[in-house]
Amino acid sequence: MSIIVQKFGGTSVASAQKIVAAAERAVAAKRDGHQVVVVVSARGKKTDELVGLAAEITDRPQPREMDMLLATGEQESVALFAMAVQKLGEPAISMTGGQIGVVTEASHTKARIRSISTIRLKQHLDAGKIVIACGFQGVDEEGNITTLGRGGSDTTATALAAALTADECQIYTDVDGVYTTDPRIVPAARLVPRISYDEMLEMASLGAGVMHSRSVEFAKKFQVPLRVKPSFSHAAGTLIAPEGDDPGRVVTGLALVRNEARVSLCEIPDRPGVMSQIFASMAAHKIPVDMVVQNVAARGSAEVSFSVPEADLAETLTAAAAAVQELGSGEVRSGTNVSKVSVVGAGMRTHTGVAAQMFQSLAEAAVNLEMITTSEIKISVLVAREKCDAALKAVHRGFNLDADTGVAPGVGVRHPVAERPAVGDDELLKEVVSRLTHMEDIVVSEVQLDESQSRVTIENLPDKPGVCAHLFGAVAEGDVMVDMIVQNVSHTGRAQVSFTVPRDELQPCLLLVREVISAWEGAELSFETEIAKLTVQGIGLRTHTGVGDRMFRALAEEDINVQMINTSEIRISVVVAADRGVAAHGCLVKTFGLG
Ligand code: ASP
Ligand code: MG
């Protein structure tokens, strides 16, 4: 029988009336023939209220007592919810985290789930009951009540859905779903009917208001189809699911990070260990580094640029100065009033010309590109903040997102069910639960080595709008698949761009590039046929500065020089010499415990 998990957040159960409305949805799903597990958060602002009450008594409440207190919020709502379901004529049972068998580590107020037992859940479901589960809580091995950290009910819902191999995990919220971009900035933004896990993670800034990245990663690991649905209407919302084949859509959405600042470390030595030292310094100062861009070294010295939240600029400059001092050479430069505009779309994996289209739209809006970085499914540029709204609008229009022909909200959206591995139920369950054990520790999930690419670099380009549009437009016309693009900040009025292409497309690409750059005086082309590209994939790379730190330290210890870096929300990619690729892969796999 199909299982549906429904999660209702605090606002959806704030009053008796809302609880009844939510219960009606659970009942409807049951009457549609599904087994239903409901995960509920504390009502309205209850958790905040309880935190406030504790603060009135002491400014150092013991974490154990805090969890004991906060868990009552969810206990209240599950009981009320169960009563509502029963009143509507269906059998229901409310359960605490402990009663279900959600076992966590012993760290209070931010516990991670260790294992989930589904035996009792299954018994109640099979007896025809709707199970109403407390979100956000579990118990440790000693039976102490623990909580998963604020907003943790999403995690509970996703984890239960994974453990039960549910057909869908529906997250009811007070938004319609995920939009192509922020509708407050681009009124033409559209609801996205379906988005992949990675796209959702790459859209971080947009998705953040909708769902915790942690839960999306969870869902991705276990291939749980997540559906974000409005609680105030019957619209279909957005399905977050494995990548589908949607040949019509190349780009899914655009994200904007408005308040960024940029910092460059120029004239730093080009040798192994340098990036490691810089990242160690950033990590020590807890700087949430956003974009990281390093282009191929010119004339023996390297240069790396970051973007950071503007509020962290002062601290970043301190960290950068410390790094430069340690390195014995280098100069720190910075700039404010910049914003990051990103295009996200799984279609980039299979389509050429996406970067060219983005740069073209930006050129038409007379927006200069100060920094460029890409991942497989994301292209980000740093632009002047005063132009960021116009930039977002132009790119949205350029990709035809204004007139999205996708399915309109609320009508006829299919609910594709993810394919499951073909193993017996019990076995699958055991596997899921054993994976859950390490689940929340995983930051880096994969290290890839790509030895099939070449690098192309153009130096001394004019630093003005339209140059990259021209360059990548020409390359796209030749149907060359451009992968990793990097442009560092220009300090001299001349820009330097590097990108990678499949090795067998290098020659045609060089021809195209030679022709297009002949229009720009002084522009110089260079290339390297054999390179190795390493990608570390995971989540929270941006908020875990430690990942970059560990990655670059590992490479430094192997004496491997990093030639090019670029980053996104879920990936850090580097280019190293071709003959060091295998060694680099080995040491990274070891460092992140993936071997
Ligand atoms: N009630 C908890 C909180 O507000 C958990 C949740 O709402 O997800 O943080
Ligand atoms: Mg809440």
Coordinates of C-alpha atoms and ligand atoms in Angstrom, one line a residue:
M1 CA 0.0 0.0 0.0
S2 CA 1.2 3.5 -0.8
I3 CA 2.4 5.6 2.1
I4 CA 2.2 9.4 2.2
V5 CA 3.9 11.5 4.9
Q6 CA 2.4 14.9 5.4
K7 CA 4.2 17.6 7.4
F8 CA 2.4 20.6 8.8
G9 CA 4.5 23.5 10.2
G10 CA 3.6 25.8 13.1
T11 CA 1.4 28.2 11.1
S12 CA -0.6 25.4 9.6
V13 CA -1.7 24.2 13.1
A14 CA -1.7 27.5 14.9
S15 CA -5.4 27.4 15.9
A16 CA -8.1 24.8 16.5
Q17 CA -9.7 25.7 13.2
K18 CA -6.4 25.3 11.3
I19 CA -5.8 21.9 13.0
V20 CA -9.1 20.7 11.7
A21 CA -8.4 22.0 8.2
A22 CA -5.0 20.2 8.2
A23 CA -6.7 17.0 9.6
E24 CA -9.1 17.1 6.7
R25 CA -6.2 16.7 4.3
A26 CA -4.8 13.8 6.2
V27 CA -8.3 12.2 6.2
A28 CA -8.7 12.9 2.5
A29 CA -5.4 11.2 1.7
K30 CA -6.4 8.2 3.8
R31 CA -9.7 8.0 2.0
D32 CA -7.9 8.2 -1.3
G33 CA -6.4 4.8 -0.3
H34 CA -3.0 5.8 1.2
Q35 CA -1.5 5.0 4.5
V36 CA -0.9 8.3 6.1
V37 CA 1.7 9.5 8.6
V38 CA 1.4 13.1 9.7
V39 CA 4.4 15.0 11.2
V40 CA 3.4 18.1 13.1
S41 CA 5.4 21.1 14.5
A42 CA 4.5 23.1 17.6
R43 CA 1.6 25.5 17.1
G44 CA 2.4 29.0 15.8
K45 CA 5.1 30.7 17.8
K46 CA 5.0 28.1 20.6
T47 CA 8.6 27.1 20.4
D48 CA 9.7 30.8 20.5
E49 CA 7.4 31.3 23.5
L50 CA 8.9 28.4 25.4
V51 CA 12.4 29.6 24.6
G52 CA 11.4 33.0 26.0
L53 CA 9.9 31.5 29.1
A54 CA 13.1 29.7 29.9
A55 CA 15.1 32.9 29.3
E56 CA 13.0 34.6 31.9
I57 CA 14.1 32.1 34.5
T58 CA 17.7 31.6 33.5
D59 CA 20.1 32.6 30.8
R60 CA 21.8 29.2 31.0
P61 CA 19.2 26.6 30.9
Q62 CA 20.5 23.1 30.9
P63 CA 20.2 21.7 27.4
R64 CA 18.5 18.6 28.7
E65 CA 15.8 20.6 30.3
M66 CA 15.5 22.8 27.2
D67 CA 14.7 19.8 25.1
M68 CA 12.3 18.5 27.7
L69 CA 10.5 21.9 27.5
L70 CA 10.6 22.4 23.7
A71 CA 9.4 18.9 23.0
T72 CA 6.1 19.8 24.7
G73 CA 5.2 22.1 21.9
E74 CA 4.9 19.2 19.4
Q75 CA 3.3 16.9 22.0
E76 CA 0.5 19.4 22.3
S77 CA -0.1 19.7 18.6
V78 CA -0.1 15.9 17.8
A79 CA -2.7 15.3 20.5
L80 CA -5.0 18.0 19.2
F81 CA -4.4 16.8 15.7
A82 CA -5.3 13.2 16.6
M83 CA -8.5 14.4 18.2
A84 CA -9.4 16.3 15.1
V85 CA -8.8 13.3 12.9
Q86 CA -10.9 11.1 15.2
K87 CA -13.7 13.7 15.2
L88 CA -13.6 13.5 11.4
G89 CA -14.3 9.8 11.6
E90 CA -10.9 8.2 11.1
P91 CA -8.9 6.3 13.7
A92 CA -5.7 8.1 14.7
I93 CA -2.9 7.8 17.2
S94 CA -0.5 10.5 18.3
M95 CA 3.1 9.5 19.0
T96 CA 6.1 11.2 20.5
G97 CA 9.6 10.8 18.9
G98 CA 10.4 8.3 21.6
Q99 CA 7.3 6.3 21.1
I100 CA 8.0 5.9 17.4
G101 CA 11.6 5.0 18.0
V102 CA 13.5 8.0 16.6
V103 CA 16.9 7.5 18.3
T104 CA 19.3 10.4 18.2
E105 CA 22.8 11.2 19.5
A106 CA 22.9 12.5 23.0
S107 CA 23.7 16.1 22.0
H108 CA 20.8 18.1 23.2
T109 CA 19.1 20.9 21.2
K110 CA 20.8 19.9 18.0
A111 CA 20.8 16.2 18.0
R112 CA 21.3 14.2 14.9
I113 CA 19.2 11.2 14.1
R114 CA 20.9 7.8 14.6
S115 CA 18.2 5.4 13.7
I116 CA 14.5 5.1 13.2
S117 CA 12.5 2.1 14.0
T118 CA 9.4 1.7 11.9
I119 CA 7.9 -1.3 13.6
R120 CA 5.3 0.5 15.7
L121 CA 4.5 3.0 13.0
K122 CA 3.8 0.1 10.6
Q123 CA 1.7 -1.7 13.1
H124 CA -0.6 1.3 13.6
L125 CA -0.7 2.0 9.8
D126 CA -1.6 -1.6 9.1
A127 CA -4.4 -1.4 11.7
G128 CA -5.9 1.4 9.6
K129 CA -4.8 4.3 11.7
I130 CA -3.5 7.7 10.7
V131 CA -0.3 8.2 12.8
I132 CA 0.3 11.7 14.0
A133 CA 4.0 12.0 14.8
C134 CA 5.8 14.7 16.8
G135 CA 8.3 16.5 14.6
F136 CA 11.6 17.8 15.8
Q137 CA 12.2 15.3 18.6
G138 CA 13.7 12.0 19.5
V139 CA 15.3 10.2 22.4
D140 CA 18.9 9.3 23.1
E141 CA 20.1 5.8 24.0
E142 CA 19.3 6.6 27.7
G143 CA 15.8 7.7 27.0
N144 CA 16.4 11.4 27.4
I145 CA 14.2 13.6 25.1
T146 CA 16.3 15.4 22.5
T147 CA 15.5 17.9 19.8
L148 CA 16.9 18.2 16.3
G149 CA 17.5 22.0 16.1
R150 CA 15.1 24.7 15.1
G151 CA 13.0 23.9 12.1
G152 CA 13.8 20.2 12.6
S153 CA 10.3 19.0 11.8
D154 CA 11.2 19.0 8.1
T155 CA 14.0 16.6 8.9
T156 CA 11.7 14.3 10.9
A157 CA 9.2 14.2 8.0
T158 CA 11.9 13.4 5.4
A159 CA 13.6 10.9 7.6
L160 CA 10.3 9.1 8.4
A161 CA 9.5 9.1 4.7
A162 CA 12.9 7.6 3.9
A163 CA 12.6 5.0 6.6
L164 CA 9.1 4.0 5.5
T165 CA 10.0 4.3 1.8
A166 CA 7.0 6.6 1.4
D167 CA 5.7 7.4 -2.0
E168 CA 5.7 11.1 -1.3
C169 CA 6.6 13.5 1.6
Q170 CA 4.3 16.5 1.4
I171 CA 5.5 19.6 3.2
Y172 CA 2.7 22.1 3.8
T173 CA 3.8 25.7 4.1
D174 CA 2.5 29.2 3.7
V175 CA 4.0 29.7 0.3
D176 CA 2.7 28.3 -3.0
G177 CA 5.9 26.4 -3.8
V178 CA 9.2 27.2 -5.4
Y179 CA 9.3 30.1 -7.9
T180 CA 11.6 30.6 -10.9
T181 CA 13.0 33.6 -9.0
D182 CA 11.9 36.0 -6.3
P183 CA 8.5 37.4 -7.5
R184 CA 9.0 40.5 -5.4
I185 CA 11.9 41.4 -7.8
V186 CA 10.7 39.8 -11.0
P187 CA 6.9 40.0 -11.1
A188 CA 6.9 37.6 -14.1
A189 CA 8.4 34.8 -11.9
R190 CA 6.5 31.5 -12.2
L191 CA 5.8 28.6 -10.0
V192 CA 8.1 25.7 -10.8
P193 CA 6.1 22.5 -10.9
R194 CA 9.1 20.2 -10.6
I195 CA 12.7 20.7 -9.5
S196 CA 15.5 18.2 -8.9
Y197 CA 17.2 17.9 -5.5
D198 CA 20.5 19.4 -6.8
E199 CA 18.7 22.3 -8.4
M200 CA 16.9 23.0 -5.2
L201 CA 20.1 22.9 -3.3
E202 CA 21.8 25.2 -5.8
M203 CA 18.9 27.6 -5.5
A204 CA 19.7 27.8 -1.8
S205 CA 18.9 31.5 -1.4
L206 CA 15.5 31.0 -3.0
G207 CA 14.8 27.6 -1.5
A208 CA 15.8 28.6 2.0
G209 CA 12.5 30.2 2.8
V210 CA 10.8 27.1 1.6
M211 CA 12.8 24.2 3.0
H212 CA 15.9 23.3 5.0
S213 CA 18.8 22.2 2.8
R214 CA 19.5 19.4 5.2
S215 CA 16.1 17.9 4.5
V216 CA 16.5 18.2 0.8
E217 CA 19.9 16.4 1.0
F218 CA 18.2 13.8 3.1
A219 CA 15.5 13.3 0.5
K220 CA 18.1 13.2 -2.2
K221 CA 20.0 10.4 -0.5
F222 CA 17.0 8.3 -0.2
Q223 CA 15.3 9.4 -3.3
V224 CA 12.2 10.6 -1.4
P225 CA 9.9 12.6 -3.6
L226 CA 9.2 15.8 -1.6
R227 CA 6.3 18.0 -2.4
V228 CA 6.1 21.6 -1.1
K229 CA 2.4 22.4 -1.0
P230 CA 0.5 25.5 0.1
S231 CA -1.6 24.8 3.2
F232 CA -4.1 27.6 2.3
S233 CA -5.2 26.2 -1.1
H234 CA -5.3 22.9 -3.0
A235 CA -2.7 23.9 -5.6
A236 CA -0.2 21.2 -6.4
G237 CA 2.9 23.1 -5.3
T238 CA 6.4 22.0 -6.3
L239 CA 7.7 18.5 -6.5
I240 CA 11.3 18.1 -5.5
A241 CA 12.4 14.8 -7.0
P242 CA 15.1 13.0 -8.9
E243 CA 16.1 14.7 -12.2
G244 CA 13.4 14.0 -14.7
D245 CA 13.9 14.2 -18.4
D246 CA 12.3 17.5 -19.3
P247 CA 13.9 18.4 -22.6
G248 CA 11.9 21.5 -22.9
R249 CA 13.4 23.2 -20.0
V250 CA 17.1 24.0 -19.7
V251 CA 17.0 26.5 -16.9
T252 CA 14.8 26.0 -13.9
G253 CA 15.4 29.2 -11.8
L254 CA 17.5 32.1 -10.9
A255 CA 18.9 33.0 -7.5
L256 CA 20.1 36.3 -6.2
V257 CA 22.3 37.0 -3.2
R258 CA 22.1 40.8 -2.9
N259 CA 24.6 41.8 -0.2
E260 CA 27.9 40.4 -1.2
A261 CA 31.4 41.8 -1.0
R262 CA 34.5 40.6 -2.9
V263 CA 38.0 40.0 -1.7
S264 CA 41.0 39.2 -3.8
L265 CA 44.4 37.9 -2.8
C266 CA 46.7 39.0 -5.6
E267 CA 50.3 38.3 -6.4
I268 CA 50.3 35.2 -4.1
P269 CA 52.9 32.4 -4.7
D270 CA 51.8 29.8 -7.3
R271 CA 52.8 26.7 -5.4
P272 CA 51.2 23.8 -3.5
G273 CA 49.9 24.7 -0.1
V274 CA 49.0 28.3 -0.7
M275 CA 45.3 27.7 -1.1
S276 CA 45.4 25.5 2.0
Q277 CA 46.9 28.3 4.0
I278 CA 44.3 30.8 2.8
F279 CA 41.4 28.4 3.5
A280 CA 42.7 27.5 6.9
S281 CA 42.8 31.2 7.8
M282 CA 39.2 31.6 6.5
A283 CA 38.0 28.6 8.4
A284 CA 39.8 29.8 11.6
H285 CA 37.8 33.1 11.3
K286 CA 34.6 31.2 10.5
I287 CA 34.1 33.0 7.3
P288 CA 31.2 31.6 5.2
V289 CA 33.0 32.0 1.9
D290 CA 30.6 32.0 -1.0
M291 CA 32.0 32.1 -4.5
V292 CA 35.6 31.1 -4.8
V293 CA 37.4 31.8 -8.0
Q294 CA 41.0 31.1 -9.0
N295 CA 42.1 31.4 -12.6
V296 CA 45.3 30.0 -14.1
A297 CA 48.4 31.8 -12.8
A298 CA 49.8 34.4 -15.0
R299 CA 53.5 35.1 -14.9
G300 CA 54.3 32.9 -11.9
S301 CA 52.0 34.5 -9.4
A302 CA 48.5 33.4 -8.6
E303 CA 45.4 35.2 -7.5
V304 CA 42.2 34.0 -5.8
S305 CA 39.0 35.8 -5.2
F306 CA 36.1 35.2 -2.9
S307 CA 32.7 36.6 -2.4
V308 CA 31.4 36.8 1.2
P309 CA 28.3 38.2 2.8
E310 CA 29.0 41.9 3.1
A311 CA 28.5 41.8 6.8
D312 CA 31.5 39.5 7.1
L313 CA 33.8 41.7 5.0
A314 CA 35.8 43.2 7.9
E315 CA 36.5 39.7 9.4
T316 CA 37.4 38.4 6.0
L317 CA 39.9 41.1 5.4
T318 CA 41.5 40.3 8.8
A319 CA 41.7 36.6 7.8
A320 CA 43.1 37.5 4.3
A321 CA 45.7 39.8 5.8
A322 CA 46.8 37.0 8.2
A323 CA 47.1 34.6 5.3
V324 CA 49.1 37.0 3.2
Q325 CA 51.4 37.7 6.1
E326 CA 52.0 34.0 6.5
L327 CA 52.6 33.4 2.8
G328 CA 55.2 36.2 2.9
S329 CA 53.8 37.9 -0.2
G330 CA 50.6 39.0 -1.7
E331 CA 48.2 41.9 -1.7
V332 CA 44.6 42.0 -0.5
R333 CA 42.0 43.9 -2.5
S334 CA 38.3 44.2 -1.9
G335 CA 35.1 45.7 -3.3
T336 CA 31.7 46.2 -1.9
N337 CA 28.2 46.8 -3.4
V338 CA 28.2 43.6 -5.5
S339 CA 25.5 40.9 -5.8
K340 CA 25.6 37.4 -7.1
V341 CA 23.2 36.4 -9.8
S342 CA 22.9 32.7 -10.6
V343 CA 21.2 30.6 -13.2
V344 CA 20.3 27.0 -12.1
G345 CA 19.2 24.2 -14.4
A346 CA 19.9 20.5 -14.8
G347 CA 19.5 21.0 -18.5
M348 CA 23.0 22.6 -18.5
R349 CA 24.4 19.1 -18.3
T350 CA 23.1 18.4 -21.8
H351 CA 22.8 21.7 -23.5
T352 CA 25.4 24.0 -25.0
G353 CA 25.1 27.7 -25.0
V354 CA 23.5 28.3 -21.6
A355 CA 26.4 30.5 -20.4
A356 CA 26.3 32.3 -23.7
Q357 CA 22.6 33.0 -23.3
M358 CA 23.1 34.3 -19.8
F359 CA 26.0 36.5 -20.7
Q360 CA 24.1 37.8 -23.7
S361 CA 21.1 38.9 -21.6
L362 CA 23.5 40.6 -19.2
A363 CA 25.3 42.3 -22.0
E364 CA 22.0 43.6 -23.3
A365 CA 21.2 45.1 -19.9
A366 CA 24.7 46.6 -19.9
V367 CA 25.8 44.7 -16.9
N368 CA 29.5 44.0 -16.5
L369 CA 30.6 40.6 -15.1
E370 CA 33.0 41.0 -12.3
M371 CA 33.5 37.4 -11.4
I372 CA 32.2 34.1 -13.0
T373 CA 32.0 30.7 -11.5
T374 CA 30.1 27.6 -12.6
S375 CA 29.1 24.1 -11.5
E376 CA 27.5 21.4 -13.6
I377 CA 24.1 22.9 -13.1
K378 CA 24.8 26.5 -12.1
I379 CA 26.4 29.6 -13.4
S380 CA 27.0 32.5 -11.1
V381 CA 28.2 36.0 -11.8
L382 CA 29.1 38.8 -9.5
V383 CA 27.6 42.2 -10.7
A384 CA 27.3 45.7 -9.4
R385 CA 24.5 45.8 -6.9
E386 CA 22.7 48.7 -8.4
K387 CA 22.2 46.6 -11.5
C388 CA 21.3 43.3 -9.9
D389 CA 17.5 43.7 -10.1
A390 CA 17.8 44.6 -13.8
A391 CA 20.2 41.7 -14.3
L392 CA 17.8 39.3 -12.8
K393 CA 14.9 40.5 -14.9
A394 CA 17.0 40.4 -18.1
V395 CA 18.2 36.9 -17.5
H396 CA 14.7 35.7 -16.5
R397 CA 13.3 37.1 -19.8
G398 CA 16.3 35.8 -21.8
F399 CA 15.6 32.2 -20.8
N400 CA 11.9 32.6 -21.5
L401 CA 11.1 32.0 -17.9
D402 CA 8.6 34.9 -18.1
A403 CA 6.5 32.8 -20.5
D404 CA 7.1 29.4 -19.0
T405 CA 5.0 26.9 -20.8
G406 CA 5.3 24.5 -17.9
V407 CA 2.3 23.2 -16.1
A408 CA 0.3 25.9 -14.5
P409 CA 0.0 25.7 -10.7
G410 CA -2.8 23.6 -9.5
V411 CA -3.8 21.8 -12.7
G412 CA -3.0 18.4 -13.8
V413 CA 0.5 18.0 -12.3
R414 CA 1.5 14.3 -12.4
H415 CA 3.0 12.8 -9.3
P416 CA 5.8 10.7 -10.6
V417 CA 6.9 8.1 -8.2
A418 CA 10.6 7.6 -7.9
E419 CA 12.0 4.2 -8.8
R420 CA 13.1 2.2 -5.9
P421 CA 15.9 -0.3 -5.8
A422 CA 14.4 -3.8 -6.3
V423 CA 15.1 -5.3 -2.9
G424 CA 12.8 -7.0 -0.4
D425 CA 11.1 -4.6 2.0
D426 CA 13.0 -5.7 5.0
E427 CA 16.3 -5.6 3.4
L428 CA 15.6 -2.1 2.0
L429 CA 14.5 -0.9 5.4
K430 CA 17.6 -2.3 7.1
E431 CA 19.7 -0.6 4.5
V432 CA 17.9 2.7 4.8
V433 CA 18.2 2.7 8.6
S434 CA 21.9 1.8 8.5
R435 CA 22.5 4.6 6.1
L436 CA 20.6 7.0 8.4
T437 CA 23.2 6.2 11.1
H438 CA 25.8 8.3 9.2
M439 CA 23.4 10.4 7.3
E440 CA 23.6 13.7 9.0
D441 CA 27.4 13.6 9.4
I442 CA 27.9 13.5 5.7
V443 CA 29.0 16.8 4.2
V444 CA 31.0 15.5 1.3
S445 CA 29.3 12.7 -0.4
E446 CA 31.4 12.2 -3.5
V447 CA 34.8 13.0 -5.2
Q448 CA 35.0 12.8 -8.9
L449 CA 38.0 12.8 -11.2
D450 CA 37.5 13.9 -14.8
E451 CA 40.5 13.4 -17.1
S452 CA 38.7 14.1 -20.3
Q453 CA 38.9 17.8 -20.5
S454 CA 41.2 20.6 -21.7
R455 CA 41.6 24.1 -20.5
V456 CA 41.4 27.3 -22.5
T457 CA 42.5 30.6 -21.2
I458 CA 42.2 34.1 -22.6
E459 CA 44.1 36.9 -21.0
N460 CA 44.0 40.6 -21.5
L461 CA 40.4 40.8 -22.4
P462 CA 38.6 44.2 -22.2
D463 CA 36.7 44.3 -18.9
K464 CA 33.4 45.6 -20.1
P465 CA 29.9 44.3 -20.8
G466 CA 29.4 42.0 -23.7
V467 CA 32.8 40.5 -24.0
C468 CA 31.9 37.1 -22.4
A469 CA 28.7 37.1 -24.3
H470 CA 30.6 37.4 -27.5
L471 CA 33.2 34.9 -26.6
F472 CA 30.9 32.2 -25.3
G473 CA 28.3 33.0 -28.0
A474 CA 31.0 32.0 -30.6
V475 CA 31.9 28.9 -28.7
A476 CA 28.2 27.9 -28.4
E477 CA 27.7 28.3 -32.1
G478 CA 30.3 25.7 -32.7
D479 CA 28.3 23.4 -30.4
V480 CA 31.2 23.1 -28.0
M481 CA 30.1 21.9 -24.5
V482 CA 31.7 24.4 -22.1
D483 CA 32.1 23.1 -18.6
M484 CA 34.0 24.9 -15.9
I485 CA 34.1 28.7 -16.4
V486 CA 36.2 31.0 -14.2
Q487 CA 36.7 34.7 -14.4
N488 CA 38.5 36.4 -11.7
V489 CA 38.1 40.1 -10.6
S490 CA 40.0 42.4 -12.9
H491 CA 42.2 45.0 -11.3
T492 CA 43.8 46.4 -14.3
G493 CA 40.9 47.0 -16.7
R494 CA 41.8 43.8 -18.4
A495 CA 40.0 40.5 -17.7
Q496 CA 41.1 36.9 -17.8
V497 CA 38.7 34.0 -18.5
S498 CA 39.4 30.3 -18.4
F499 CA 37.1 27.4 -19.2
T500 CA 37.3 23.7 -19.8
V501 CA 36.0 21.8 -22.7
P502 CA 35.9 18.1 -23.7
R503 CA 39.4 17.2 -25.1
D504 CA 38.0 16.2 -28.5
E505 CA 36.3 19.5 -28.9
L506 CA 39.4 21.5 -28.1
Q507 CA 40.7 22.1 -31.6
P508 CA 37.4 23.4 -33.1
C509 CA 37.0 25.5 -29.9
L510 CA 40.4 27.1 -30.3
L511 CA 39.6 28.0 -33.9
L512 CA 36.4 29.7 -32.8
V513 CA 38.1 31.5 -30.0
R514 CA 41.0 32.7 -32.1
E515 CA 38.6 34.2 -34.5
V516 CA 36.5 36.0 -32.0
I517 CA 39.4 37.4 -29.9
S518 CA 41.1 38.8 -33.0
A519 CA 38.7 41.7 -32.5
W520 CA 40.2 42.6 -29.1
E521 CA 43.6 44.0 -29.3
G522 CA 46.1 42.4 -27.0
A523 CA 43.9 39.4 -26.1
E524 CA 46.1 36.3 -25.7
L525 CA 45.0 32.7 -26.0
S526 CA 46.6 29.8 -24.3
F527 CA 45.5 26.3 -23.6
E528 CA 46.5 23.0 -22.0
T529 CA 45.3 19.8 -23.7
E530 CA 45.7 17.6 -20.7
I531 CA 44.3 18.6 -17.3
A532 CA 42.6 16.8 -14.5
K533 CA 39.5 18.2 -12.9
L534 CA 38.5 17.1 -9.4
T535 CA 35.1 17.8 -8.0
V536 CA 34.0 17.4 -4.4
Q537 CA 30.3 17.2 -4.0
G538 CA 28.2 17.6 -0.9
I539 CA 26.1 20.0 0.9
G540 CA 26.7 23.0 3.1
L541 CA 30.1 23.5 1.5
R542 CA 29.5 27.2 1.9
T543 CA 28.6 27.1 5.5
H544 CA 31.2 24.5 6.3
T545 CA 34.3 26.5 5.5
G546 CA 36.1 23.5 6.8
V547 CA 35.5 21.5 3.6
G548 CA 37.7 23.8 1.5
D549 CA 40.2 23.9 4.3
R550 CA 40.4 20.1 4.4
M551 CA 40.4 19.8 0.6
F552 CA 43.2 22.2 0.0
R553 CA 45.2 20.8 3.0
A554 CA 45.0 17.3 1.5
L555 CA 46.1 18.5 -1.9
A556 CA 49.0 20.5 -0.3
E557 CA 50.2 17.5 1.6
E558 CA 50.4 15.6 -1.7
D559 CA 52.3 18.5 -3.1
I560 CA 49.7 19.1 -5.7
N561 CA 49.4 22.6 -7.1
V562 CA 45.9 24.0 -7.7
Q563 CA 45.6 25.8 -11.0
M564 CA 41.9 26.7 -11.1
I565 CA 39.1 26.7 -8.6
N566 CA 35.4 27.3 -8.8
T567 CA 32.6 26.7 -6.5
S568 CA 28.8 26.5 -6.1
E569 CA 26.5 25.7 -3.3
I570 CA 27.1 21.9 -3.5
R571 CA 30.4 21.6 -5.3
I572 CA 34.0 22.7 -5.2
S573 CA 36.0 22.0 -8.4
V574 CA 39.7 22.3 -9.0
V575 CA 42.0 21.8 -12.0
V576 CA 45.4 20.3 -11.4
A577 CA 48.1 18.9 -13.7
A578 CA 47.0 15.9 -15.6
D579 CA 49.6 13.6 -14.1
R580 CA 48.5 14.4 -10.6
G581 CA 44.8 13.7 -11.1
V582 CA 44.8 10.1 -9.8
A583 CA 46.9 11.1 -6.7
A584 CA 44.6 14.1 -6.1
H585 CA 41.5 11.9 -6.3
G586 CA 43.1 9.3 -3.9
C587 CA 44.0 11.8 -1.3
L588 CA 40.6 13.5 -1.4
V589 CA 38.7 10.3 -1.2
K590 CA 40.8 9.4 1.9
T591 CA 40.4 12.8 3.5
F592 CA 36.6 12.7 3.3
G593 CA 36.4 9.1 4.4
L594 CA 34.8 7.9 1.2
G595 CA 37.2 5.1 0.4
Ligands
ASP1 N1 8.9 23.7 16.5 C1 10.3 23.6 16.1 C2 10.8 25.0 15.8 O1 10.0 25.9 15.7 C3 10.5 22.7 15.0 C4 9.8 23.1 13.7 O2 9.0 23.9 13.6 O3 10.2 22.5 12.6 O4 11.9 25.1 15.6
MG2 MG 8.5 26.0 13.3

